[in-house]
mmCIF file of C-alpha atoms in Angstrom:
data_model
loop_
_atom_site.group_PDB
_atom_site.id
_atom_site.type_symbol
_atom_site.label_atom_id
_atom_site.label_comp_id
_atom_site.label_asym_id
_atom_site.label_seq_id
_atom_site.Cartn_x
_atom_site.Cartn_y
_atom_site.Cartn_z
ATOM 1 C CA MET A 1328 25.853 -45.423 -28.575
ATOM 2 C CA THR A 1329 22.137 -45.026 -26.782
ATOM 3 C CA THR A 1330 22.717 -42.318 -24.597
ATOM 4 C CA ALA A 1331 24.560 -40.913 -27.491
ATOM 5 C CA GLY A 1332 21.289 -41.163 -29.689
ATOM 6 C CA ALA A 1333 19.531 -39.951 -27.009
ATOM 7 C CA ARG A 1334 21.388 -36.901 -25.683
ATOM 8 C CA GLY A 1335 21.507 -36.567 -29.420
ATOM 9 C CA ARG A 1336 17.626 -36.560 -29.415
ATOM 10 C CA GLY A 1337 16.692 -34.308 -26.631
ATOM 11 C CA ARG A 1338 19.248 -31.764 -27.705
ATOM 12 C CA ARG A 1339 17.149 -31.205 -31.350
ATOM 13 C CA ARG A 1340 13.968 -31.018 -28.947
ATOM 14 C CA GLY A 1341 15.470 -28.328 -26.834
ATOM 15 C CA ALA A 1342 16.117 -30.686 -23.704
ATOM 16 C CA PRO A 1343 17.654 -28.866 -20.741
ATOM 17 C CA ASP A 1344 21.029 -27.715 -20.738
ATOM 18 C CA THR A 1345 22.646 -25.886 -17.963
ATOM 19 C CA ARG A 1346 22.744 -22.435 -19.442
ATOM 20 C CA GLY A 1347 19.004 -22.727 -19.542
ATOM 21 C CA GLN A 1348 18.286 -24.408 -16.249
ATOM 22 C CA ILE A 1349 20.329 -21.581 -14.594
ATOM 23 C CA LEU A 1350 18.090 -19.229 -16.661
ATOM 24 C CA GLU A 1351 15.125 -20.295 -15.343
ATOM 25 C CA ALA A 1352 15.393 -21.044 -12.305
ATOM 26 C CA ALA A 1353 17.071 -17.000 -12.407
ATOM 27 C CA ARG A 1354 13.400 -16.291 -13.656
ATOM 28 C CA GLU A 1355 11.682 -18.117 -11.115
ATOM 29 C CA SER A 1356 13.041 -16.844 -8.232
ATOM 30 C CA PHE A 1357 13.047 -13.570 -9.627
ATOM 31 C CA ALA A 1358 9.870 -13.737 -10.152
ATOM 32 C CA HIS A 1359 8.994 -14.935 -6.609
ATOM 33 C CA ARG A 1360 11.650 -13.672 -4.655
ATOM 34 C CA GLY A 1361 12.352 -10.568 -6.365
ATOM 35 C CA PHE A 1362 15.707 -9.141 -7.226
ATOM 36 C CA THR A 1363 16.632 -8.418 -3.621
ATOM 37 C CA GLY A 1364 16.085 -11.926 -2.649
ATOM 38 C CA THR A 1365 17.889 -13.756 -5.146
ATOM 39 C CA THR A 1366 21.291 -14.267 -4.663
ATOM 40 C CA ILE A 1367 24.154 -16.018 -7.282
ATOM 41 C CA ARG A 1368 24.380 -19.018 -4.599
ATOM 42 C CA SER A 1369 20.370 -19.205 -4.397
ATOM 43 C CA VAL A 1370 20.199 -19.779 -8.320
ATOM 44 C CA ALA A 1371 22.585 -21.969 -8.575
ATOM 45 C CA THR A 1372 21.132 -24.173 -5.762
ATOM 46 C CA ALA A 1373 18.164 -23.916 -7.635
ATOM 47 C CA ALA A 1374 19.207 -25.154 -10.941
ATOM 48 C CA GLY A 1375 21.835 -27.877 -9.293
ATOM 49 C CA VAL A 1376 24.885 -26.271 -10.140
ATOM 50 C CA ASP A 1377 28.264 -24.427 -8.871
ATOM 51 C CA PRO A 1378 28.088 -20.676 -7.978
ATOM 52 C CA ALA A 1379 31.163 -20.334 -9.898
ATOM 53 C CA LEU A 1380 29.126 -21.992 -12.974
ATOM 54 C CA VAL A 1381 26.402 -19.186 -12.851
ATOM 55 C CA HIS A 1382 29.345 -16.140 -12.350
ATOM 56 C CA HIS A 1383 31.009 -18.330 -15.870
ATOM 57 C CA TYR A 1384 27.590 -18.158 -17.483
ATOM 58 C CA PHE A 1385 25.941 -14.865 -16.681
ATOM 59 C CA GLY A 1386 28.756 -12.583 -14.555
ATOM 60 C CA ALA A 1387 27.234 -10.736 -11.632
ATOM 61 C CA LYS A 1388 24.082 -10.434 -10.526
ATOM 62 C CA ASP A 1389 23.051 -7.826 -12.392
ATOM 63 C CA ASP A 1390 24.034 -9.229 -15.925
ATOM 64 C CA LEU A 1391 21.969 -12.238 -14.816
ATOM 65 C CA PHE A 1392 19.255 -10.290 -13.662
ATOM 66 C CA LEU A 1393 19.420 -8.801 -17.824
ATOM 67 C CA ALA A 1394 19.413 -12.346 -19.140
ATOM 68 C CA ALA A 1395 16.770 -13.518 -16.916
ATOM 69 C CA LEU A 1396 13.865 -11.339 -17.577
ATOM 70 C CA ALA A 1397 15.654 -11.206 -21.520
ATOM 71 C CA ILE A 1398 15.347 -7.084 -20.637
ATOM 72 C CA PRO A 1399 16.392 -6.226 -24.346
ATOM 73 C CA VAL A 1400 19.307 -2.772 -23.965
ATOM 74 C CA ASP A 1401 21.481 -2.954 -20.978
ATOM 75 C CA PRO A 1402 20.917 0.573 -19.406
ATOM 76 C CA ARG A 1403 24.236 0.606 -17.272
ATOM 77 C CA GLN A 1404 26.006 0.443 -21.630
ATOM 78 C CA ILE A 1405 23.100 2.777 -23.338
ATOM 79 C CA VAL A 1406 22.373 5.462 -20.290
ATOM 80 C CA PRO A 1407 25.494 7.104 -19.845
ATOM 81 C CA THR A 1408 25.866 8.220 -23.162
ATOM 82 C CA VAL A 1409 22.654 10.912 -22.830
ATOM 83 C CA PHE A 1410 24.633 12.531 -19.981
ATOM 84 C CA ALA A 1411 28.070 11.990 -21.570
ATOM 85 C CA GLU A 1412 27.958 16.101 -23.504
ATOM 86 C CA GLY A 1413 26.089 17.014 -19.624
ATOM 87 C CA VAL A 1414 22.525 17.286 -17.793
ATOM 88 C CA GLU A 1415 21.859 19.954 -19.404
ATOM 89 C CA GLY A 1416 20.018 19.537 -22.522
ATOM 90 C CA SER A 1417 20.048 16.164 -21.348
ATOM 91 C CA ALA A 1418 16.202 15.427 -21.230
ATOM 92 C CA ASP A 1419 15.528 15.671 -24.712
ATOM 93 C CA ARG A 1420 17.994 12.821 -25.442
ATOM 94 C CA LEU A 1421 16.729 10.860 -21.965
ATOM 95 C CA LEU A 1422 12.977 10.579 -23.813
ATOM 96 C CA ARG A 1423 14.148 9.759 -27.121
ATOM 97 C CA LEU A 1424 15.996 7.142 -25.577
ATOM 98 C CA PHE A 1425 13.699 5.759 -23.263
ATOM 99 C CA LEU A 1426 11.042 6.001 -26.431
ATOM 100 C CA SER A 1427 13.703 4.250 -28.573
ATOM 101 C CA VAL A 1428 13.088 1.365 -26.032
ATOM 102 C CA TRP A 1429 9.781 1.737 -25.519
ATOM 103 C CA ASP A 1430 7.652 2.359 -28.872
ATOM 104 C CA ASP A 1431 9.311 -0.765 -30.532
ATOM 105 C CA PRO A 1432 6.847 -3.517 -29.323
ATOM 106 C CA GLU A 1433 9.263 -6.280 -29.629
ATOM 107 C CA ARG A 1434 12.062 -4.644 -27.233
ATOM 108 C CA ARG A 1435 8.814 -3.828 -24.840
ATOM 109 C CA LEU A 1436 7.413 -6.791 -24.252
ATOM 110 C CA PRO A 1437 9.710 -8.609 -22.191
ATOM 111 C CA LEU A 1438 9.619 -4.814 -20.105
ATOM 112 C CA VAL A 1439 6.031 -5.187 -19.171
ATOM 113 C CA ALA A 1440 6.496 -8.114 -18.585
ATOM 114 C CA LEU A 1441 8.303 -7.326 -15.787
ATOM 115 C CA VAL A 1442 6.291 -4.002 -14.862
ATOM 116 C CA ARG A 1443 3.421 -6.134 -14.437
ATOM 117 C CA GLY A 1444 4.683 -8.864 -12.627
ATOM 118 C CA SER A 1445 6.390 -6.463 -10.637
ATOM 119 C CA LEU A 1446 3.449 -4.686 -8.814
ATOM 120 C CA GLY A 1447 0.468 -6.590 -9.654
ATOM 121 C CA GLU A 1448 -1.107 -8.018 -5.995
ATOM 122 C CA ASP A 1449 1.806 -10.099 -4.009
ATOM 123 C CA GLY A 1450 4.437 -8.983 -6.905
ATOM 124 C CA PRO A 1451 7.541 -7.778 -6.141
ATOM 125 C CA VAL A 1452 7.376 -4.387 -6.641
ATOM 126 C CA ASN A 1453 11.138 -4.677 -5.958
ATOM 127 C CA LEU A 1454 12.037 -5.924 -9.066
ATOM 128 C CA LEU A 1455 11.036 -3.050 -10.838
ATOM 129 C CA ARG A 1456 12.976 -0.517 -8.156
ATOM 130 C CA ASP A 1457 16.255 -2.541 -7.387
ATOM 131 C CA GLY A 1458 16.741 -4.004 -10.513
ATOM 132 C CA ILE A 1459 15.456 -2.611 -13.168
ATOM 133 C CA LEU A 1460 15.070 1.452 -11.778
ATOM 134 C CA ARG A 1461 18.496 0.910 -9.916
ATOM 135 C CA LEU A 1462 20.433 -0.084 -13.636
ATOM 136 C CA VAL A 1463 18.259 2.665 -15.491
ATOM 137 C CA PHE A 1464 18.838 6.094 -13.418
ATOM 138 C CA GLY A 1465 22.370 4.828 -11.386
ATOM 139 C CA PRO A 1466 24.452 6.619 -14.571
ATOM 140 C CA LEU A 1467 21.936 9.859 -13.901
ATOM 141 C CA ARG A 1468 22.521 10.138 -10.318
ATOM 142 C CA GLU A 1469 26.712 9.802 -10.382
ATOM 143 C CA VAL A 1470 26.319 13.102 -12.914
ATOM 144 C CA LEU A 1471 23.984 14.990 -10.405
ATOM 145 C CA PRO A 1472 25.337 17.242 -7.584
ATOM 146 C CA PRO A 1473 25.294 14.314 -4.913
ATOM 147 C CA GLU A 1474 23.207 16.174 -2.010
ATOM 148 C CA GLU A 1475 19.968 16.771 -4.858
ATOM 149 C CA ALA A 1476 20.951 13.439 -6.866
ATOM 150 C CA ASP A 1477 18.268 11.167 -5.096
ATOM 151 C CA ARG A 1478 15.254 14.115 -5.174
ATOM 152 C CA ARG A 1479 15.832 15.043 -8.911
ATOM 153 C CA THR A 1480 16.248 11.087 -9.831
ATOM 154 C CA ALA A 1481 13.657 10.097 -7.990
ATOM 155 C CA LEU A 1482 11.370 12.876 -9.550
ATOM 156 C CA VAL A 1483 12.353 11.829 -12.457
ATOM 157 C CA ALA A 1484 11.733 8.332 -12.540
ATOM 158 C CA SER A 1485 8.357 9.349 -11.232
ATOM 159 C CA GLN A 1486 7.645 11.136 -14.907
ATOM 160 C CA MET A 1487 8.668 7.858 -16.958
ATOM 161 C CA VAL A 1488 7.125 5.242 -14.677
ATOM 162 C CA GLY A 1489 4.032 7.349 -15.146
ATOM 163 C CA LEU A 1490 4.618 7.595 -19.111
ATOM 164 C CA VAL A 1491 5.212 3.540 -19.267
ATOM 165 C CA VAL A 1492 1.981 2.828 -17.182
ATOM 166 C CA ALA A 1493 -0.123 5.242 -19.549
ATOM 167 C CA ARG A 1494 1.498 5.099 -22.948
ATOM 168 C CA TYR A 1495 2.396 1.742 -23.087
ATOM 169 C CA LEU A 1496 0.041 -0.238 -19.969
ATOM 170 C CA LEU A 1497 -2.636 1.168 -19.727
ATOM 171 C CA PRO A 1498 -2.907 2.440 -22.917
ATOM 172 C CA LEU A 1499 -4.578 6.381 -21.953
ATOM 173 C CA GLU A 1500 -4.924 8.153 -25.436
ATOM 174 C CA PRO A 1501 -4.554 10.018 -26.630
ATOM 175 C CA LEU A 1502 -0.515 10.199 -25.326
ATOM 176 C CA ALA A 1503 -0.474 6.129 -26.462
ATOM 177 C CA SER A 1504 -0.624 7.414 -29.735
ATOM 178 C CA MET A 1505 0.603 10.765 -29.455
ATOM 179 C CA ARG A 1506 4.035 10.899 -31.844
ATOM 180 C CA ASP A 1507 7.915 11.143 -30.668
ATOM 181 C CA ASP A 1508 8.235 14.703 -31.629
ATOM 182 C CA ASP A 1509 5.277 15.906 -29.558
ATOM 183 C CA LEU A 1510 6.267 13.741 -26.632
ATOM 184 C CA VAL A 1511 9.105 15.185 -26.288
ATOM 185 C CA ALA A 1512 8.069 18.838 -26.692
ATOM 186 C CA TRP A 1513 5.402 18.069 -23.984
ATOM 187 C CA VAL A 1514 7.948 15.746 -21.894
ATOM 188 C CA ALA A 1515 11.037 17.336 -21.644
ATOM 189 C CA PRO A 1516 11.078 20.651 -20.442
ATOM 190 C CA ASN A 1517 9.042 18.895 -17.205
ATOM 191 C CA LEU A 1518 11.790 15.837 -17.128
ATOM 192 C CA GLN A 1519 15.194 19.187 -17.710
ATOM 193 C CA ARG A 1520 13.682 20.927 -14.664
ATOM 194 C CA TYR A 1521 13.536 18.249 -12.396
ATOM 195 C CA LEU A 1522 16.815 17.567 -13.689
ATOM 196 C CA THR A 1523 18.307 20.729 -12.685
ATOM 197 C CA GLY A 1524 15.615 23.208 -12.507
ATOM 198 C CA PRO A 1525 16.364 25.628 -9.374
ATOM 199 C CA LEU A 1526 16.028 24.101 -6.500
ATOM 200 C CA PRO A 1527 12.039 25.717 -5.254
ATOM 201 C CA MET B 402 -40.313 -19.886 13.805
ATOM 202 C CA THR B 403 -37.470 -22.111 13.376
ATOM 203 C CA THR B 404 -37.469 -19.684 10.429
ATOM 204 C CA ALA B 405 -37.546 -16.848 11.601
ATOM 205 C CA GLY B 406 -35.259 -18.392 14.076
ATOM 206 C CA ALA B 407 -32.376 -19.507 11.993
ATOM 207 C CA ARG B 408 -32.722 -15.933 10.182
ATOM 208 C CA GLY B 409 -32.273 -14.029 13.314
ATOM 209 C CA ARG B 410 -29.219 -16.030 14.014
ATOM 210 C CA GLY B 411 -27.700 -16.016 10.520
ATOM 211 C CA ARG B 412 -28.488 -12.477 10.859
ATOM 212 C CA ARG B 413 -26.106 -11.671 13.804
ATOM 213 C CA ARG B 414 -23.332 -14.476 12.465
ATOM 214 C CA GLY B 415 -22.755 -11.941 9.622
ATOM 215 C CA ALA B 416 -24.713 -14.141 6.961
ATOM 216 C CA PRO B 417 -25.156 -13.040 3.200
ATOM 217 C CA ASP B 418 -27.711 -10.110 2.718
ATOM 218 C CA THR B 419 -28.920 -9.238 -0.770
ATOM 219 C CA ARG B 420 -26.989 -5.833 -0.967
ATOM 220 C CA GLY B 421 -23.562 -8.144 0.162
ATOM 221 C CA GLN B 422 -24.366 -9.998 -2.204
ATOM 222 C CA ILE B 423 -24.338 -7.313 -5.300
ATOM 223 C CA LEU B 424 -21.378 -6.028 -3.764
ATOM 224 C CA GLU B 425 -19.311 -9.143 -3.663
ATOM 225 C CA ALA B 426 -19.931 -9.796 -7.440
ATOM 226 C CA ALA B 427 -19.996 -6.506 -8.369
ATOM 227 C CA ARG B 428 -16.072 -7.546 -7.246
ATOM 228 C CA GLU B 429 -15.958 -10.822 -8.342
ATOM 229 C CA SER B 430 -16.936 -9.497 -11.940
ATOM 230 C CA PHE B 431 -14.470 -5.961 -11.529
ATOM 231 C CA ALA B 432 -11.978 -7.624 -10.852
ATOM 232 C CA HIS B 433 -12.124 -10.226 -13.334
ATOM 233 C CA ARG B 434 -13.829 -8.476 -16.013
ATOM 234 C CA GLY B 435 -12.806 -5.090 -15.928
ATOM 235 C CA PHE B 436 -15.023 -1.997 -15.837
ATOM 236 C CA THR B 437 -15.819 -2.028 -19.431
ATOM 237 C CA GLY B 438 -16.585 -5.895 -19.172
ATOM 238 C CA THR B 439 -19.088 -5.498 -16.011
ATOM 239 C CA THR B 440 -22.525 -4.029 -16.337
ATOM 240 C CA ILE B 441 -26.012 -3.713 -14.145
ATOM 241 C CA ARG B 442 -27.047 -6.444 -15.684
ATOM 242 C CA SER B 443 -24.881 -8.819 -15.661
ATOM 243 C CA VAL B 444 -23.977 -8.225 -11.842
ATOM 244 C CA ALA B 445 -27.696 -8.857 -11.009
ATOM 245 C CA THR B 446 -27.707 -11.918 -12.844
ATOM 246 C CA ALA B 447 -24.486 -13.521 -10.773
ATOM 247 C CA ALA B 448 -26.388 -11.973 -7.788
ATOM 248 C CA GLY B 449 -29.222 -14.081 -8.610
ATOM 249 C CA VAL B 450 -31.477 -10.714 -8.556
ATOM 250 C CA ASP B 451 -33.778 -8.072 -10.590
ATOM 251 C CA PRO B 452 -31.055 -5.348 -12.332
ATOM 252 C CA ALA B 453 -33.160 -2.522 -10.936
ATOM 253 C CA LEU B 454 -32.495 -3.901 -7.317
ATOM 254 C CA VAL B 455 -28.938 -3.268 -7.861
ATOM 255 C CA HIS B 456 -29.414 0.358 -9.146
ATOM 256 C CA HIS B 457 -31.972 0.712 -6.376
ATOM 257 C CA TYR B 458 -29.257 -0.302 -3.743
ATOM 258 C CA PHE B 459 -26.413 1.436 -5.513
ATOM 259 C CA GLY B 460 -27.724 4.094 -8.094
ATOM 260 C CA ALA B 461 -25.600 3.967 -11.924
ATOM 261 C CA LYS B 462 -22.525 1.400 -12.798
ATOM 262 C CA ASP B 463 -19.975 4.264 -11.707
ATOM 263 C CA ASP B 464 -21.564 4.665 -7.900
ATOM 264 C CA LEU B 465 -21.647 1.261 -7.525
ATOM 265 C CA PHE B 466 -18.051 0.901 -8.890
ATOM 266 C CA LEU B 467 -16.851 3.086 -6.102
ATOM 267 C CA ALA B 468 -18.550 0.905 -3.436
ATOM 268 C CA ALA B 469 -17.906 -2.521 -4.779
ATOM 269 C CA LEU B 470 -14.094 -1.093 -4.753
ATOM 270 C CA ALA B 471 -14.952 0.244 -1.590
ATOM 271 C CA ILE B 472 -13.036 3.845 -3.034
ATOM 272 C CA PRO B 473 -12.269 5.999 0.206
ATOM 273 C CA VAL B 474 -13.992 9.326 -1.660
ATOM 274 C CA ASP B 475 -16.257 10.157 -4.491
ATOM 275 C CA PRO B 476 -13.786 12.147 -7.244
ATOM 276 C CA ARG B 477 -16.763 12.935 -8.227
ATOM 277 C CA GLN B 478 -17.824 15.756 -5.310
ATOM 278 C CA ILE B 479 -14.252 16.089 -4.997
ATOM 279 C CA VAL B 480 -12.347 16.987 -8.168
ATOM 280 C CA PRO B 481 -14.567 19.888 -8.872
ATOM 281 C CA THR B 482 -13.755 22.050 -5.649
ATOM 282 C CA VAL B 483 -10.194 22.063 -6.777
ATOM 283 C CA PHE B 484 -10.769 23.685 -9.870
ATOM 284 C CA ALA B 485 -13.965 25.870 -8.347
ATOM 285 C CA GLU B 486 -11.255 29.062 -8.919
ATOM 286 C CA GLY B 487 -10.541 28.235 -12.297
ATOM 287 C CA VAL B 488 -7.275 25.680 -13.983
ATOM 288 C CA GLU B 489 -4.706 28.729 -13.429
ATOM 289 C CA GLY B 490 -2.832 28.277 -10.128
ATOM 290 C CA SER B 491 -5.014 24.744 -9.355
ATOM 291 C CA ALA B 492 -1.980 21.896 -9.766
ATOM 292 C CA ASP B 493 -0.770 23.025 -5.854
ATOM 293 C CA ARG B 494 -4.839 22.732 -4.822
ATOM 294 C CA LEU B 495 -4.859 19.160 -6.813
ATOM 295 C CA LEU B 496 -1.659 17.654 -6.107
ATOM 296 C CA ARG B 497 -2.412 18.856 -1.901
ATOM 297 C CA LEU B 498 -6.314 16.941 -2.490
ATOM 298 C CA PHE B 499 -4.005 13.531 -3.992
ATOM 299 C CA LEU B 500 -1.910 13.460 -0.936
ATOM 300 C CA SER B 501 -4.643 14.514 1.425
ATOM 301 C CA VAL B 502 -5.849 10.801 -0.084
ATOM 302 C CA TRP B 503 -3.561 9.183 -0.459
ATOM 303 C CA ASP B 504 -1.352 9.990 2.433
ATOM 304 C CA ASP B 505 -3.699 8.644 4.898
ATOM 305 C CA PRO B 506 -2.721 4.743 5.253
ATOM 306 C CA GLU B 507 -6.774 3.676 5.406
ATOM 307 C CA ARG B 508 -7.663 5.478 2.967
ATOM 308 C CA ARG B 509 -4.836 4.746 0.657
ATOM 309 C CA LEU B 510 -5.425 0.534 0.785
ATOM 310 C CA PRO B 511 -8.603 -0.260 -1.681
ATOM 311 C CA LEU B 512 -6.461 2.311 -3.958
ATOM 312 C CA VAL B 513 -3.132 0.731 -3.719
ATOM 313 C CA ALA B 514 -5.389 -2.860 -4.395
ATOM 314 C CA LEU B 515 -7.349 -1.233 -7.068
ATOM 315 C CA VAL B 516 -3.754 0.349 -9.086
ATOM 316 C CA ARG B 517 -2.162 -3.753 -7.541
ATOM 317 C CA GLY B 518 -5.026 -5.528 -9.052
ATOM 318 C CA SER B 519 -5.670 -3.530 -12.687
ATOM 319 C CA LEU B 520 -1.650 -3.514 -13.384
ATOM 320 C CA GLY B 521 -0.465 -7.391 -12.849
ATOM 321 C CA GLU B 522 -0.757 -9.766 -15.419
ATOM 322 C CA ASP B 523 -4.113 -10.417 -16.543
ATOM 323 C CA GLY B 524 -5.026 -7.847 -14.240
ATOM 324 C CA PRO B 525 -7.779 -5.587 -15.884
ATOM 325 C CA VAL B 526 -6.029 -2.594 -16.436
ATOM 326 C CA ASN B 527 -9.577 -0.386 -17.885
ATOM 327 C CA LEU B 528 -10.601 -0.837 -14.504
ATOM 328 C CA LEU B 529 -7.478 1.523 -13.678
ATOM 329 C CA ARG B 530 -8.599 3.755 -16.772
ATOM 330 C CA ASP B 531 -11.814 3.613 -17.120
ATOM 331 C CA GLY B 532 -13.448 2.660 -13.879
ATOM 332 C CA ILE B 533 -10.925 5.834 -11.612
ATOM 333 C CA LEU B 534 -8.930 7.916 -14.169
ATOM 334 C CA ARG B 535 -11.924 8.781 -15.908
ATOM 335 C CA LEU B 536 -14.033 9.328 -12.724
ATOM 336 C CA VAL B 537 -10.913 11.732 -11.617
ATOM 337 C CA PHE B 538 -9.772 13.638 -15.010
ATOM 338 C CA GLY B 539 -13.255 14.079 -15.870
ATOM 339 C CA PRO B 540 -13.706 16.888 -14.088
ATOM 340 C CA LEU B 541 -10.753 18.316 -14.873
ATOM 341 C CA ARG B 542 -10.942 17.549 -18.721
ATOM 342 C CA GLU B 543 -14.584 20.011 -18.415
ATOM 343 C CA VAL B 544 -12.808 23.202 -17.684
ATOM 344 C CA LEU B 545 -9.916 22.605 -19.823
ATOM 345 C CA PRO B 546 -10.141 24.379 -23.971
ATOM 346 C CA PRO B 547 -12.126 21.263 -26.045
ATOM 347 C CA GLU B 548 -9.412 20.913 -28.578
ATOM 348 C CA GLU B 549 -6.437 20.344 -25.693
ATOM 349 C CA ALA B 550 -9.005 18.790 -22.997
ATOM 350 C CA ASP B 551 -7.401 14.976 -23.375
ATOM 351 C CA ARG B 552 -3.909 16.146 -24.046
ATOM 352 C CA ARG B 553 -3.151 17.676 -20.982
ATOM 353 C CA THR B 554 -5.453 15.525 -19.346
ATOM 354 C CA ALA B 555 -3.246 12.187 -19.854
ATOM 355 C CA LEU B 556 -0.366 14.050 -19.450
ATOM 356 C CA VAL B 557 -1.273 15.485 -15.952
ATOM 357 C CA ALA B 558 -2.594 12.003 -15.459
ATOM 358 C CA SER B 559 1.136 10.292 -16.582
ATOM 359 C CA GLN B 560 2.572 12.246 -13.921
ATOM 360 C CA MET B 561 0.218 12.071 -10.742
ATOM 361 C CA VAL B 562 -0.300 8.005 -11.532
ATOM 362 C CA GLY B 563 3.941 7.362 -12.342
ATOM 363 C CA LEU B 564 3.856 9.285 -8.461
ATOM 364 C CA VAL B 565 0.996 6.654 -7.448
ATOM 365 C CA VAL B 566 3.609 4.229 -8.224
ATOM 366 C CA ALA B 567 6.938 5.744 -7.077
ATOM 367 C CA ARG B 568 5.471 7.320 -3.724
ATOM 368 C CA TYR B 569 2.954 4.512 -2.545
ATOM 369 C CA LEU B 570 3.495 1.550 -4.535
ATOM 370 C CA LEU B 571 7.452 0.840 -4.915
ATOM 371 C CA PRO B 572 7.462 2.768 -2.790
ATOM 372 C CA LEU B 573 10.849 4.598 -4.252
ATOM 373 C CA GLU B 574 13.129 7.513 -2.165
ATOM 374 C CA PRO B 575 13.250 9.634 -1.096
ATOM 375 C CA LEU B 576 10.357 10.746 -2.428
ATOM 376 C CA ALA B 577 8.786 8.040 -0.117
ATOM 377 C CA SER B 578 9.089 10.344 2.651
ATOM 378 C CA MET B 579 9.001 13.490 1.110
ATOM 379 C CA ARG B 580 7.274 16.026 2.804
ATOM 380 C CA ASP B 581 3.751 17.637 1.731
ATOM 381 C CA ASP B 582 5.047 20.766 1.064
ATOM 382 C CA ASP B 583 8.787 20.138 -0.533
ATOM 383 C CA LEU B 584 6.109 17.512 -2.889
ATOM 384 C CA VAL B 585 4.155 20.117 -4.240
ATOM 385 C CA ALA B 586 6.742 22.693 -4.815
ATOM 386 C CA TRP B 587 8.617 20.282 -7.164
ATOM 387 C CA VAL B 588 6.165 18.534 -8.547
ATOM 388 C CA ALA B 589 3.068 21.527 -8.709
ATOM 389 C CA PRO B 590 4.927 23.490 -11.588
ATOM 390 C CA ASN B 591 4.786 20.644 -13.876
ATOM 391 C CA LEU B 592 1.720 19.993 -13.828
ATOM 392 C CA GLN B 593 0.581 23.397 -13.946
ATOM 393 C CA ARG B 594 2.483 23.551 -17.024
ATOM 394 C CA TYR B 595 0.823 20.377 -18.860
ATOM 395 C CA LEU B 596 -2.655 21.989 -17.710
ATOM 396 C CA THR B 597 -2.302 25.621 -18.689
ATOM 397 C CA GLY B 598 1.515 25.842 -20.155
ATOM 398 C CA PRO B 599 1.925 27.418 -23.555
ATOM 399 C CA LEU B 600 1.420 25.114 -25.837
ATOM 400 C CA PRO B 601 4.997 23.324 -27.628
#
């Protein structure tokens, strides 16, 4: 009776549950050990549960990463839609998808935290590189000619990361308050050149 | 005698001198209060000296900023050389100047510290925006048509900040190890379009 009562009160007050403990341990590990330094096993150990339970609740490490950092969209689901009609002309769609996520203050919040946590002094830069950028740009790499895919993808990433910093983190005017259509008209042709322009 | 002796020993051991105390107070202030929150007067107060002495040693606030953060070059001196022959064709020169500074590990070190300190959680982002970017891109703004200068400058900044993050901070391959000539061939045309391309 007493135990059940205590548990009941605890739950109403938001006492830690297993799923929450795993998420907390994962957040902690990603923030301090980065993406590559975090494993399902190490998170399970920190949360005091079996690795199988982490898999059961969250799937693979990429899924745990997205859940733990509260990433508002799954890049593996939405980015491929941009390239469904081919890479030619896709920069416009890629940029509009990017803006639809980043221009939304609520969706932007966890992304800003991820970028700033990763780029700060002593921050795990691989959280940005091997965590989110790999998930965002993986689908792009797959639709490009293999021998050019890495270079073109990294160049696209450089411009988009620069937009993140200049438009949302600094923020740098007039880039920060530029309307989407203007921004797309300025930036998409440059992205498209990185994607499909002739090799220089 | 005793005092003079103590002072002599202290100097050999690197005891704080006035100039060093001012620099230390300035570093502290820029790191915690950012560029806009730091004044010659507040640095003087923190260092326990007269503001006139700060001016005497370091000149204006921009000079103190460059000295305190050990910025390896004065953008006000070198950036205008890029545009001396006009903006047309200047992207190539701008990018090569950028690479000559950032590809040098010793010159890169304080710049990386500045960027990471500024972009990190709770970091003063205005250190990057109002401190270094203003000094770097001020000379560019002056040579562009006034009604387009801010937009074009901010777009150029977005690509160059993106290169800083992708090539030097993450670092993202193959961008990080791409030879200068390759990088210039890929990126300069995009920068040039931001500089002088037709309005979209």
